Coordinates of C-alpha atoms in Angstrom, one line a residue:
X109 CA -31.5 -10.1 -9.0
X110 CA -31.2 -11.5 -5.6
X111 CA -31.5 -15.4 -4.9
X112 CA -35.0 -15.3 -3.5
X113 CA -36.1 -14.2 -6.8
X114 CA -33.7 -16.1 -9.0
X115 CA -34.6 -19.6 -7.9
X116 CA -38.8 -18.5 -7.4
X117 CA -38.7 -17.4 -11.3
X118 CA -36.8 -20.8 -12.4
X119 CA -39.5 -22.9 -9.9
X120 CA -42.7 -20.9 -11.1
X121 CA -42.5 -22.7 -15.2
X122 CA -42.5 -26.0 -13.1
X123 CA -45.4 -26.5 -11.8
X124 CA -44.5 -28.3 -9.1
X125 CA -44.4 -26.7 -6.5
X126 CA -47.5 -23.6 -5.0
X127 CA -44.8 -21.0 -3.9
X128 CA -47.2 -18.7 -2.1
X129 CA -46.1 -16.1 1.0
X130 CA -47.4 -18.6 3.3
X131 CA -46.4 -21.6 2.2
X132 CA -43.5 -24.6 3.4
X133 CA -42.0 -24.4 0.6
X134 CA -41.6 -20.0 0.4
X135 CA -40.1 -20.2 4.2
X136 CA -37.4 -23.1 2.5
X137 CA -36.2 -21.2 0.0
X138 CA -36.4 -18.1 1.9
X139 CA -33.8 -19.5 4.1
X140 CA -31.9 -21.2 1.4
X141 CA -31.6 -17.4 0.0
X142 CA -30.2 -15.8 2.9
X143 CA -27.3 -17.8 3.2
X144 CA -27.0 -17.9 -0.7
X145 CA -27.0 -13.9 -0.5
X146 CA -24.5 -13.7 2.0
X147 CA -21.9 -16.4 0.3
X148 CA -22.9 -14.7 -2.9
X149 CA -21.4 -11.2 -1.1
X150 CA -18.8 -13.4 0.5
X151 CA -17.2 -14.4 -2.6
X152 CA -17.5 -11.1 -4.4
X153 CA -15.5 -9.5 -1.5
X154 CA -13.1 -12.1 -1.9
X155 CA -12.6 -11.8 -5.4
X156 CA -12.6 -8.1 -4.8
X157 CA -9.7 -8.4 -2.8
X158 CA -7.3 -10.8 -5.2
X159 CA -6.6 -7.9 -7.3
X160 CA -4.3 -4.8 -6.7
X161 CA -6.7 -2.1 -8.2
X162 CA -9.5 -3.4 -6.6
X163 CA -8.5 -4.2 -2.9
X164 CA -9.7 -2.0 -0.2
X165 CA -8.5 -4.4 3.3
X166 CA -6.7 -7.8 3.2
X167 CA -5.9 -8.0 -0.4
X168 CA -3.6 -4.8 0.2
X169 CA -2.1 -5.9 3.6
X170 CA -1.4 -9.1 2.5
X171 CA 0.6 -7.8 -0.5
X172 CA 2.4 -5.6 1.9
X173 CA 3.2 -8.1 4.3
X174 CA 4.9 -10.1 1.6
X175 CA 7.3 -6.9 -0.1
X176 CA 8.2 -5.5 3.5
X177 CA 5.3 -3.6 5.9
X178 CA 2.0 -2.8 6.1
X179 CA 2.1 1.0 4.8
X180 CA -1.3 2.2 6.6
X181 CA 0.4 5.8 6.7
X182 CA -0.4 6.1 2.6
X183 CA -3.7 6.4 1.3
X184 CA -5.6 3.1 -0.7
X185 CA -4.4 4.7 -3.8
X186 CA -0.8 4.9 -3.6
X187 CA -0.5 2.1 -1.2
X188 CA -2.1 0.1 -4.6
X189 CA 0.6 2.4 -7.1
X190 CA 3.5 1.2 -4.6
X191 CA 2.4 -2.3 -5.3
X192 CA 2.5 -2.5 -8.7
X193 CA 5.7 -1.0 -9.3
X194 CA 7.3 -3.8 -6.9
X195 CA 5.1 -6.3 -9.2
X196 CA 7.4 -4.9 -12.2
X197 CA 10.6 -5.1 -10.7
X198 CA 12.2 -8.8 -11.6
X199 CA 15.5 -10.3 -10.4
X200 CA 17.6 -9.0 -13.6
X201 CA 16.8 -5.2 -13.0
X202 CA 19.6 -3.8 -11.5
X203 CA 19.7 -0.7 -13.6
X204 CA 20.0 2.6 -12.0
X205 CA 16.2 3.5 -13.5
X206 CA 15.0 0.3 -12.1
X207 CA 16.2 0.9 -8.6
X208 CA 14.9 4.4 -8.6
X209 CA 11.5 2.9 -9.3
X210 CA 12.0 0.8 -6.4
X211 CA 12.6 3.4 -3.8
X212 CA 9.3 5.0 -5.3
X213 CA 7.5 1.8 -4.8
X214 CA 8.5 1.8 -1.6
X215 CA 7.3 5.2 -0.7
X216 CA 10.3 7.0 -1.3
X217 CA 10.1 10.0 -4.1
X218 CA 12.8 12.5 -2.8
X219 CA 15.9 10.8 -3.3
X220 CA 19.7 10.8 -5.2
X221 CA 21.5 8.1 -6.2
X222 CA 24.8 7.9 -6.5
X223 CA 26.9 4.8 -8.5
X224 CA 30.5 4.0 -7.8
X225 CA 31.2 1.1 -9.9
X226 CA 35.1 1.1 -9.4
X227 CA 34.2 1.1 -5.8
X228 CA 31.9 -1.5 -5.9
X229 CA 29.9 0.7 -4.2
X230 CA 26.1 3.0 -3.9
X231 CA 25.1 5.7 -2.1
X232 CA 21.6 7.3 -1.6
X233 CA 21.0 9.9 0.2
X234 CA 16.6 10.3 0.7
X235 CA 15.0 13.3 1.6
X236 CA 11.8 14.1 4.0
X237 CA 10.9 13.8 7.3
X238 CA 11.1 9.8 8.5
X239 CA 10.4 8.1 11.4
X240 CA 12.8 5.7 13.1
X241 CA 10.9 3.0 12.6
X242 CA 10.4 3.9 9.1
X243 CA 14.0 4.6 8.4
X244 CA 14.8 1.7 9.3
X245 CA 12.4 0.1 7.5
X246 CA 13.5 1.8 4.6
X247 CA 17.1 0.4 5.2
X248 CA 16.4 -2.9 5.5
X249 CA 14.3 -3.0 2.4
X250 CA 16.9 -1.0 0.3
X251 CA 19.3 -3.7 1.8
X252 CA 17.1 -6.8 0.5
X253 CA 16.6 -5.1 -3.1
X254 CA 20.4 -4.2 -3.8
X255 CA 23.1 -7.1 -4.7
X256 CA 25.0 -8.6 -2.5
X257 CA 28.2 -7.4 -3.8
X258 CA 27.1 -3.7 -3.7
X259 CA 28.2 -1.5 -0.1
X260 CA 25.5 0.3 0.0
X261 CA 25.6 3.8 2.0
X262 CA 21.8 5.0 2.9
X263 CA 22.0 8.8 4.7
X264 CA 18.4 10.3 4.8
X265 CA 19.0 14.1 4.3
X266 CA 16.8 16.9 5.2
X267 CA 14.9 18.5 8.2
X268 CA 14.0 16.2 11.0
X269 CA 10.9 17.5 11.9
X270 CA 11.2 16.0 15.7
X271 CA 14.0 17.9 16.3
X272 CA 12.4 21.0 15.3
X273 CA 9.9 19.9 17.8
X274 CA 12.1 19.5 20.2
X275 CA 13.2 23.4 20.1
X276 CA 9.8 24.9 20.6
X277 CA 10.3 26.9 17.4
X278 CA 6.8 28.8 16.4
X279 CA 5.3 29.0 13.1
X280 CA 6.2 32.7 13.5
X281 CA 9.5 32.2 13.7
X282 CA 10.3 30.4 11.1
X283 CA 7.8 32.5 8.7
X284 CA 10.4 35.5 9.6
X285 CA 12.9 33.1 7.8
X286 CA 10.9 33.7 4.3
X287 CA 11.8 29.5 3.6
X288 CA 9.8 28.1 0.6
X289 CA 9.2 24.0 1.8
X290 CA 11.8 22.9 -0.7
X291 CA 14.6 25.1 1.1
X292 CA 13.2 23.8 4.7
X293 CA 13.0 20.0 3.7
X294 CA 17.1 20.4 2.6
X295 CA 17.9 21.6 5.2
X296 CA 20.6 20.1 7.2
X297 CA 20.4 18.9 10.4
X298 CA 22.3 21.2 13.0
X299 CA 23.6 19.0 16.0

């Protein structure tokens, strides 16, 4: 029910008031209703937005914003999954588990963690294809989650799709190789 008709039905019992088409007092409310509409859809986008599962614009960048980047790259979907998992993580999980849900809250799902507790010390190497920027992005992030006493070693593994790029290498070519995309993406990058 839209405001027009909402305030019209609670008038009409009244008496007071002869709210026909051409009347003051249908032109009034009329107005009223239009602004009243459009706060109404105001709010409900706002509201819409407060909450992880159901926002679509701000809601989601401002979330991002706050854990590290806006990660326009993903789709709405597992920008939202990436969001709640860093809403699980608290200050007091530093288990290996826990920190392999964080680098898949970050966007991260090809990855190997290595501990060295004796050393003080963790290495991950990721997988995939990465940007610089995104690398590192993904650095600094990794950097900001782990302790402070940790040395962390980050190496991102894999095929660098640039430089594949960069040796005008055709899709024939590499089809004579008979590669599955698992064995491309580990492969190791040839100076």
């Amino acid at each position: 029910m839209n405001s027009f008709d909402s305030i019209t039905g609670k008038l009409a019992p009244l008496n007071l008031y002869n709210i026909t088409e051409d009347s003051n007092i249908y032109y009034e409310i009329s107005a009223y209703c239009v602004a009243l509409d459009r706060h109404r859809e105001n709010l409900e986008r706002v509201l819409k937005e407060c909450f992880i599962s159901s926002a679509e614009t701000y809601g989601i960048e401002n979330r991002e914003k706050v854990v590290g980047g806006v990660r326009s790259d993903y789709s709405l979907e597992y920008r939202r999954r990436m969001l709640i998992l860093r809403k699980v993580l608290g200050d007091n999980d530093f288990t290996k588990g826990k920190f392999n849900s964080f680098l898949t809250s970050i966007g991260i799902y090809i990855f190997d963690v290595l501990e060295m507790p004796e050393d003080e010390e963790i290495n991950i190497c990721i997988g995939g294809s990465y940007n610089r920027d995104d690398k590192a992005w993904i650095m600094k992030e990794i950097k900001l989650a782990l302790p402070a006493h940790l040395n962390s070693n980050v190496y991102f593994g894999g095929i660098d799709w640039a430089t594949i790029d960069s040796k005008d290498l055709t899709c024939a070519l590499i089809d004579n190789y008979n590669y599955s995309w698992g064995v491309i993406n580990s492969l190791e990058k040839k100076g």
